[in-house]
Amino acid sequence: MNENVKIKLIDKVYINGEFVKPDGTERMNIINPSTEEIIGQVVLGNEVDARNAIRAAKEAFKSYSKTSITERGKMLERIHDAILSRATDLNHACMEEYGATSKAGDFRTGISADSFILAKEAMEAFKFTKHIGKAKVVHEPLGVIAAITPWNANNSQIAIKVATALAAGCTIVVKASEFSSLQTQILAECFHEAGLPAGVVNIVYGLGTTVGAELSSNPDIAMISFTGSVNTAKVIYHKAVDTMKRVVLELGGKSANIILNDADFTKAIPRAVTSCFGNHGQMCIAGSRLLVPEHRLDEVKELIKQAVANTKVGYPWEKGTFIGPLINDNQYKRVQRYIKAGIEEGADLIIGGEGHPKGLEKGYFVKPTVFANVTKDMTIAKEEIFGPVLSILTYKSEEEAVEMANDTEYGLGAYISSSNLEKAGQIASQLVAGTIYINDVTLEMSAPYGGFKQSGIGREGGIYGLEEYLEPKTILVSTP
Ligand code: NAD
């Protein structure tokens, strides 16, 4: 057990530049998913707290929206520095509250801090005023933004939304996942440390049905930037329509990973395991459907077994761990249900299965699981599982592979492995997905990120992300 994080009480929300006692009084336990121990408590805010935060952000918008690019750039830099100065604390919080390994914690902190520099660069590169024909077009900040974020990428999701809002000249109210309070509290302290004007960034802990619902319907919220599940997004989208809020929805996926016959299978198959089991399988972009040529299935199965055997499941503080616990008991049970469904619907279980891995009976650990002979109508081929469960499907031709990859209601990502980059490019052009990874998974945070179809609406990242927080205003002048 890691002893760096002590039992902690989070009993303040961050509103108008101050940590204040919330109106809400309900307490929620913070549980370490590796040990099932209670490691803290958070006092949940309610609708009154959400309204107080929105009021503060609305007031702050009056002056913040008039700040210069230079002033905003300095604030973004200060937040970047503040986050890096708390890297160790964030890392511990990630491990204790989420089960992330130290390496994953460092990666998340780096991404969060970088978001502020990248938002600064996008803001500096963006032409806020353009001339189109006789018109002058000015891009104005939308107003008060509501950020609603999930537990699987807490820090980076808060960071990218806050960074983009600030770069655009908007103010923001954040409702992070109720399962991520330790990390969120540290970020709140970083925003405070950075000396932002009061009310520019506000953070309210709370449930989706209270704080989230208020943010989704309150007329003073101009836009909701939401990352989470499709089902929650639909509830939010419905609520937002009454006041015509703008929405950016970053949702789930069931991404296909196509291994072409000419790929180097000894590299592509271990990569397929990593791209599905990264973040313990709790990844929106997980390559959870592996599409392989039918005549190579036996070879794929052997390589998969080796790759999974080389993937360590264990406590996040142990050296070499790649797969830690799932976030909570609900998530554990959900993934168990999917593994059971795979078995019952007749898929071929080649590794893993139901229950805990040996020696990890306490904590929300699941066995990394791979099914072969999965058909497209099976539950495990259609639904987002959000755990380390990989489904192998086979194709007879490349045309069929493309058709299978696109045969999903989602469209977040897709992966292609091939030694022929031209062919991989042709396949990429036929895939209906927001991001395509060819041969390896790399990150370009300045490029647009988001989904086709039910994987979302709008984009985050760089100038595309910035534009979502701005409204163009056309000014046409005639002589009097
Ligand atoms: P979730 O939809 O259950 O919750 C997300 C957030 O919405 C939480 O803060 C929650 O409290 C809030 N919420 C719940 N009900 C609400 C309501 N009625 N009104 C307003 N807010 C409400 O998702 P989760 O389980 O926290 O996260 C996992 C999901 O997020 C997966 O589907 C995953 O694919 C997706 N995700 C997508 C991306 C992306 O960038 N596309 C990134 C990370 C996660």
XYZ file of C-alpha atoms and ligand atoms in Angstrom:
524
model
C 0.000 0.000 0.000
C 1.315 3.412 -0.925
C 1.563 5.626 2.139
C 2.020 8.979 0.436
C -1.642 9.961 0.350
C -3.378 10.242 3.703
C -7.115 10.145 4.405
C -8.359 13.437 3.100
C -11.515 15.500 3.433
C -12.496 17.716 0.528
C -15.146 19.970 1.966
C -14.860 23.158 -0.085
C -15.856 24.153 -3.583
C -13.866 26.758 -5.518
C -16.086 29.716 -6.397
C -15.176 33.298 -7.222
C -11.521 32.801 -6.382
C -12.155 31.312 -2.937
C -12.431 27.861 -1.403
C -15.844 28.024 0.271
C -18.129 25.673 2.182
C -20.709 24.251 -0.234
C -24.451 24.446 0.271
C -24.604 20.700 -0.415
C -23.937 18.458 2.586
C -23.973 14.941 1.147
C -20.687 13.115 1.644
C -19.231 10.580 -0.740
C -16.394 8.197 0.101
C -13.234 8.281 -1.963
C -12.119 4.672 -2.438
C -8.753 3.343 -3.495
C -9.622 0.901 -6.316
C -6.498 -1.185 -5.683
C -7.371 -1.926 -2.055
C -11.067 -0.999 -1.711
C -10.041 1.134 1.298
C -11.744 4.441 2.031
C -9.019 7.044 1.605
C -11.074 10.183 1.872
C -14.427 11.903 1.623
C -15.794 14.651 -0.581
C -18.689 16.897 0.336
C -20.801 17.122 -2.797
C -22.067 20.462 -3.993
C -25.637 20.876 -5.214
C -27.718 23.070 -7.547
C -27.250 26.124 -5.297
C -23.479 25.741 -5.521
C -23.703 25.348 -9.283
C -25.766 28.537 -9.525
C -23.314 30.433 -7.285
C -20.449 29.309 -9.510
C -22.306 30.315 -12.679
C -23.071 33.741 -11.178
C -19.392 34.277 -10.347
C -18.322 33.193 -13.838
C -20.920 35.459 -15.450
C -19.685 38.460 -13.473
C -16.037 37.649 -14.202
C -16.788 37.321 -17.926
C -17.515 41.066 -18.156
C -13.874 41.984 -17.633
C -12.095 38.735 -18.524
C -13.572 38.714 -22.024
C -11.880 42.097 -22.607
C -8.376 40.967 -21.590
C -5.621 41.044 -24.178
C -3.924 38.051 -25.788
C -0.761 38.979 -23.879
C -2.520 39.007 -20.510
C -4.236 35.696 -21.195
C -0.980 34.173 -22.424
C 0.703 35.030 -19.120
C -2.124 33.429 -17.142
C -1.928 30.262 -19.253
C 1.804 30.066 -18.650
C 1.332 30.514 -14.906
C -1.163 27.642 -14.790
C 1.236 25.442 -16.779
C 3.969 26.147 -14.208
C 1.619 25.630 -11.252
C 0.580 22.203 -12.559
C 4.166 21.094 -13.083
C 5.044 22.219 -9.566
C 2.354 19.850 -8.221
C 3.312 16.892 -10.431
C 4.196 14.614 -7.513
C 0.917 15.312 -5.711
C -1.097 14.787 -8.877
C 0.748 11.563 -9.533
C -0.042 10.239 -6.039
C -3.673 11.293 -6.290
C -3.991 9.489 -9.640
C -2.548 6.358 -8.135
C -4.633 6.427 -4.965
C -7.950 7.438 -6.432
C -7.769 5.936 -9.927
C -5.184 3.159 -9.769
C -2.879 4.742 -12.365
C 0.760 3.692 -12.450
C 3.411 6.290 -11.766
C 4.339 6.367 -15.455
C 0.707 6.936 -16.442
C 0.385 9.615 -13.749
C 3.429 11.465 -15.094
C 2.081 11.218 -18.633
C -1.274 12.672 -17.546
C 0.363 15.554 -15.678
C 2.522 16.347 -18.707
C -0.494 16.425 -21.001
C -2.437 18.612 -18.576
C 0.369 21.152 -18.234
C 1.067 21.147 -21.989
C -2.592 21.909 -22.730
C -2.072 25.429 -21.387
C 0.963 26.130 -23.564
C -0.725 24.667 -26.639
C -3.854 26.753 -25.997
C -1.624 29.832 -25.719
C 0.024 28.994 -29.038
C -3.326 28.385 -30.744
C -4.644 31.697 -29.384
C -1.560 33.562 -30.632
C -1.828 31.966 -34.082
C -5.564 32.537 -34.442
C -6.875 35.542 -36.367
C -9.598 36.877 -34.080
C -10.469 39.463 -36.745
C -10.810 38.583 -40.419
C -11.984 40.443 -43.504
C -14.309 38.629 -45.882
C -15.417 40.699 -48.862
C -16.929 43.902 -47.455
C -17.356 42.372 -44.025
C -15.234 42.499 -40.934
C -15.630 39.271 -38.971
C -14.681 39.280 -35.292
C -14.525 36.144 -33.172
C -15.963 36.796 -29.748
C -15.795 34.608 -26.648
C -19.053 32.711 -26.172
C -19.579 33.448 -22.481
C -19.686 31.103 -19.502
C -18.641 27.546 -20.342
C -19.690 24.458 -18.374
C -17.116 21.670 -18.396
C -18.369 18.219 -17.423
C -15.667 15.551 -17.356
C -15.229 11.781 -16.853
C -13.062 9.863 -14.395
C -10.862 8.060 -16.897
C -8.961 11.144 -18.074
C -9.778 13.594 -15.315
C -6.766 15.890 -15.303
C -6.264 16.212 -19.019
C -9.973 16.711 -19.664
C -10.264 19.499 -17.120
C -7.026 20.999 -18.435
C -7.951 21.107 -22.105
C -11.368 22.599 -21.402
C -10.100 25.238 -18.954
C -7.114 26.089 -21.177
C -9.257 26.538 -24.286
C -11.897 28.570 -22.461
C -9.278 30.912 -21.017
C -7.532 31.295 -24.377
C -10.849 32.196 -25.999
C -11.681 34.807 -23.345
C -14.442 32.727 -21.728
C -14.973 31.969 -18.059
C -15.775 28.467 -16.859
C -17.496 26.283 -14.277
C -16.048 22.775 -13.963
C -17.953 19.751 -12.725
C -15.491 16.899 -12.730
C -16.420 13.281 -12.198
C -17.435 12.516 -8.632
C -14.789 9.748 -8.714
C -11.892 12.150 -9.290
C -12.068 14.624 -6.401
C -8.483 14.277 -5.141
C -7.034 15.134 -8.543
C -9.595 17.888 -9.141
C -8.786 19.500 -5.788
C -5.089 19.722 -6.729
C -5.976 21.319 -10.057
C -8.245 23.814 -8.245
C -5.268 24.728 -6.054
C -3.126 25.177 -9.189
C -5.687 27.553 -10.733
C -5.767 29.494 -7.465
C -1.985 29.542 -7.245
C -1.800 30.963 -10.773
C -3.551 34.115 -9.534
C -6.417 34.271 -12.021
C -9.011 37.004 -11.591
C -11.788 35.861 -9.230
C -14.580 33.874 -10.897
C -12.717 33.065 -14.112
C -12.388 29.385 -13.153
C -14.843 27.799 -10.704
C -14.969 24.180 -9.569
C -17.958 22.462 -7.996
C -17.851 18.827 -6.863
C -21.140 17.036 -7.304
C -23.260 14.484 -9.081
C -24.428 14.645 -12.665
C -28.057 14.607 -11.601
C -27.659 17.736 -9.445
C -24.704 19.950 -10.417
C -24.485 18.510 -13.943
C -28.220 18.960 -14.530
C -28.101 22.602 -13.373
C -25.182 23.345 -15.687
C -27.008 21.690 -18.597
C -30.139 23.810 -18.247
C -29.058 27.117 -16.674
C -29.674 29.967 -19.170
C -26.407 31.696 -18.223
C -24.315 28.823 -19.583
C -23.414 29.524 -23.208
C -21.767 26.206 -24.014
C -21.303 22.775 -22.506
C -18.041 21.030 -23.164
C -18.756 17.452 -22.151
C -16.585 14.365 -22.187
C -18.200 11.115 -21.148
C -20.617 8.437 -22.268
C -23.105 8.657 -25.124
C -26.069 8.064 -22.802
C -25.180 10.970 -20.522
C -24.463 13.169 -23.539
C -27.982 12.568 -24.828
C -29.498 13.721 -21.518
C -27.307 16.842 -21.546
C -28.002 17.594 -25.203
C -31.769 17.407 -24.606
C -31.511 19.799 -21.659
C -29.245 22.201 -23.540
C -31.637 22.654 -26.432
C -34.144 24.795 -24.517
C -31.642 27.640 -24.290
C -29.831 26.739 -27.541
C -26.549 26.152 -25.789
C -23.623 25.241 -27.943
C -22.347 21.750 -27.178
C -19.062 20.014 -27.695
C -19.515 16.325 -26.948
C -16.493 14.012 -26.724
C -17.912 10.526 -26.308
C -17.147 6.840 -26.417
C -15.993 4.494 -29.137
C -15.673 0.941 -30.412
C -12.588 1.516 -32.488
C -11.418 -1.012 -35.054
C -7.795 -2.050 -35.403
C -7.188 -3.403 -38.920
C -4.113 -5.564 -39.344
C -3.415 -5.845 -43.071
C -1.858 -9.016 -44.414
C 1.406 -7.221 -45.253
C 1.917 -5.919 -41.693
C 4.695 -7.141 -39.443
C 2.481 -9.196 -37.107
C 5.214 -9.523 -34.472
C 4.957 -5.764 -33.931
C 1.319 -5.134 -34.851
C -0.202 -7.690 -32.460
C 1.598 -6.543 -29.269
C 0.644 -2.982 -30.293
C -2.977 -4.080 -30.651
C -2.905 -5.360 -27.077
C -1.467 -2.072 -25.827
C -3.951 0.012 -27.789
C -6.832 -1.865 -26.200
C -5.484 -2.423 -22.678
C -3.852 0.988 -22.111
C -5.322 2.879 -19.139
C -6.587 -0.568 -17.975
C -8.871 -0.654 -21.018
C -10.687 2.450 -19.769
C -9.904 4.453 -22.898
C -12.403 6.124 -25.206
C -10.021 5.460 -28.089
C -9.354 1.786 -27.182
C -8.835 -0.389 -30.255
C -11.276 -2.949 -28.926
C -12.131 -4.684 -32.234
C -9.126 -6.364 -33.794
C -9.726 -7.188 -37.478
C -7.306 -9.750 -38.922
C -7.089 -11.729 -42.183
C -9.027 -14.975 -41.761
C -6.162 -17.218 -42.867
C -3.799 -15.713 -40.256
C -6.077 -16.283 -37.224
C -4.076 -19.127 -35.652
C -0.869 -17.081 -35.823
C -2.671 -14.064 -34.343
C -3.987 -16.125 -31.445
C -0.493 -17.328 -30.540
C 0.976 -13.811 -30.727
C -1.897 -12.431 -28.649
C -1.379 -15.035 -25.948
C 2.320 -14.127 -25.768
C 1.609 -10.394 -25.694
C -0.986 -10.704 -22.937
C 1.310 -12.975 -20.929
C 3.947 -10.214 -21.151
C 1.492 -7.580 -19.903
C 1.665 -7.238 -16.163
C -1.569 -6.854 -14.189
C -0.855 -5.642 -10.704
C -0.803 -2.904 -8.116
C -0.067 0.445 -9.702
C 2.898 1.056 -7.409
C 4.612 -2.184 -8.487
C 7.351 -1.919 -11.086
C 6.295 -2.996 -14.565
C 2.525 -2.908 -13.983
C 0.640 -2.019 -17.145
C -2.906 -2.936 -16.132
C -4.068 -1.724 -12.731
C -7.552 -1.946 -11.232
C -10.732 -0.587 -12.775
C -12.082 2.583 -11.195
C -14.828 1.125 -8.990
C -17.064 -1.794 -8.178
C -19.699 -0.755 -10.756
C -17.111 -0.735 -13.490
C -15.758 -4.110 -12.323
C -19.253 -5.630 -12.471
C -19.981 -4.047 -15.847
C -16.841 -5.567 -17.385
C -17.644 -8.970 -15.806
C -21.091 -8.829 -17.450
C -19.481 -8.269 -20.854
C -17.027 -11.148 -20.383
C -19.967 -13.395 -19.422
C -21.925 -12.203 -22.480
C -18.960 -13.042 -24.734
C -18.830 -16.582 -23.367
C -22.612 -17.065 -23.498
C -22.924 -15.743 -27.043
C -20.351 -18.274 -28.253
C -17.127 -16.303 -28.732
C -13.924 -18.298 -28.277
C -12.233 -17.241 -25.007
C -8.523 -17.528 -25.702
C -7.143 -15.849 -22.585
C -8.538 -14.295 -19.378
C -12.164 -14.756 -18.405
C -14.445 -13.987 -15.497
C -13.289 -13.138 -11.975
C -10.162 -11.588 -10.456
C -6.629 -12.402 -11.576
C -4.877 -14.811 -9.177
C -3.389 -12.993 -6.177
C -5.439 -9.832 -6.817
C -8.713 -10.902 -5.273
C -9.106 -7.613 -3.414
C -9.432 -4.459 -5.501
C -11.261 -3.996 -8.791
C -8.815 -6.004 -10.897
C -10.032 -7.945 -13.908
C -8.254 -10.482 -16.058
C -7.104 -9.081 -19.393
C -9.388 -11.006 -21.704
C -9.308 -11.810 -25.405
C -12.032 -13.444 -27.465
C -11.569 -14.865 -30.968
C -14.247 -15.880 -33.487
C -16.274 -12.854 -32.497
C -19.028 -11.998 -34.957
C -20.303 -8.508 -35.641
C -23.708 -9.113 -34.038
C -22.260 -10.153 -30.641
C -22.631 -7.726 -27.729
C -18.855 -7.587 -27.187
C -18.375 -6.517 -30.832
C -20.933 -3.725 -30.642
C -20.812 -2.079 -27.222
C -18.111 -0.044 -25.524
C -16.865 -2.266 -22.675
C -14.384 0.145 -21.096
C -12.136 -2.539 -19.663
C -9.300 -4.783 -20.895
C -11.409 -6.962 -23.195
C -10.358 -7.420 -26.819
C -12.497 -9.005 -29.559
C -10.874 -10.578 -32.618
C -12.910 -10.647 -35.816
C -11.702 -11.993 -39.160
C -12.046 -10.636 -42.686
C -11.600 -12.210 -46.113
C -10.777 -9.070 -48.135
C -9.643 -5.513 -47.435
C -13.032 -4.248 -48.650
C -14.688 -6.415 -46.033
C -12.271 -5.125 -43.362
C -13.265 -1.519 -44.135
C -16.949 -2.415 -44.095
C -16.594 -4.174 -40.733
C -14.578 -1.299 -39.259
C -17.319 1.157 -40.211
C -20.131 -1.117 -39.065
C -20.592 0.612 -35.709
C -22.637 3.468 -34.343
C -19.392 4.998 -33.077
C -16.678 6.832 -35.015
C -13.983 7.978 -32.611
C -10.810 6.238 -33.785
C -9.352 3.506 -35.958
C -5.975 1.809 -36.244
C -4.243 0.356 -39.305
C -1.076 -1.734 -39.428
C 0.600 -2.204 -42.797
C 4.083 -2.126 -44.332
C 2.598 -0.288 -47.312
C 1.927 3.307 -46.271
C 0.161 4.177 -49.508
C -2.298 1.354 -49.070
C -2.774 2.231 -45.387
C -3.550 5.808 -46.479
C -6.182 4.561 -48.934
C -7.814 2.493 -46.207
C -7.680 5.488 -43.829
C -9.570 7.596 -46.359
C -12.451 5.092 -46.259
C -12.759 4.874 -42.473
C -15.449 6.879 -40.715
C -13.563 7.963 -37.602
C -12.171 11.142 -36.086
C -8.574 9.953 -35.646
C -6.736 7.237 -37.571
C -3.489 5.794 -36.239
C -1.267 4.140 -38.853
C 1.302 1.684 -37.483
C 1.732 3.350 -34.124
C -0.112 5.407 -31.549
C 1.245 8.902 -31.310
C -0.228 12.073 -29.923
C -0.666 15.412 -31.670
C -2.506 17.593 -29.221
C -2.730 20.572 -31.593
C -4.693 18.534 -34.136
C -8.474 18.252 -33.850
C -9.735 15.436 -31.636
C -13.309 14.165 -31.643
C -15.717 11.746 -33.172
C -17.904 11.011 -36.164
C -21.417 9.592 -35.662
C -22.345 8.878 -32.021
C -18.800 9.468 -30.817
C -19.574 13.127 -30.549
C -20.055 16.613 -31.849
C -17.297 19.183 -32.323
C -13.560 18.972 -31.756
C -11.013 19.678 -29.042
C -7.383 20.648 -29.570
C -5.517 23.501 -31.214
C -7.279 26.059 -33.364
C -10.219 23.731 -34.114
C -10.860 23.436 -30.389
C -10.483 27.178 -29.856
C -13.073 27.995 -32.530
C -15.686 25.979 -30.630
C -15.482 28.531 -27.778
C -15.868 31.524 -30.084
C -18.795 33.002 -31.990
C -18.146 34.892 -35.237
C -19.776 38.299 -35.526
C -20.064 39.915 -38.952
C -19.846 43.713 -39.156
C -20.896 45.426 -42.394
C -20.398 49.146 -42.622
C -22.100 51.477 -45.109
C -21.448 55.162 -45.427
C -24.074 57.241 -43.555
P -20.393 9.426 -17.686
O -21.146 9.820 -18.889
O -21.017 8.452 -16.753
O -20.027 10.698 -16.792
C -19.311 11.790 -17.314
C -19.633 13.029 -16.511
O -21.017 13.343 -16.683
C -19.413 12.866 -15.004
O -18.872 14.061 -14.492
C -20.829 12.658 -14.487
O -21.010 13.051 -13.146
C -21.614 13.564 -15.425
N -23.048 13.246 -15.511
C -23.669 12.071 -15.284
N -25.010 12.207 -15.461
C -25.224 13.496 -15.807
C -26.395 14.252 -16.112
N -27.609 13.692 -16.095
N -26.259 15.560 -16.435
C -25.031 16.142 -16.473
N -23.891 15.474 -16.167
C -23.986 14.170 -15.849
O -18.979 8.886 -18.209
P -17.821 8.245 -17.339
O -18.248 6.867 -16.973
O -17.384 9.187 -16.288
O -16.622 8.180 -18.435
C -16.493 7.164 -19.351
C -17.026 7.570 -20.717
O -16.357 8.735 -21.183
C -16.764 6.511 -21.778
O -17.893 6.344 -22.588
C -15.603 7.090 -22.573
O -15.508 6.581 -23.875
C -15.908 8.544 -22.530
N -14.702 9.346 -22.802
C -14.573 10.009 -24.005
C -13.424 10.745 -24.290
C -13.278 11.490 -25.603
O -12.453 12.390 -25.667
N -14.019 11.166 -26.636
C -12.395 10.826 -23.343
C -12.540 10.160 -22.138
C -13.708 9.427 -21.879
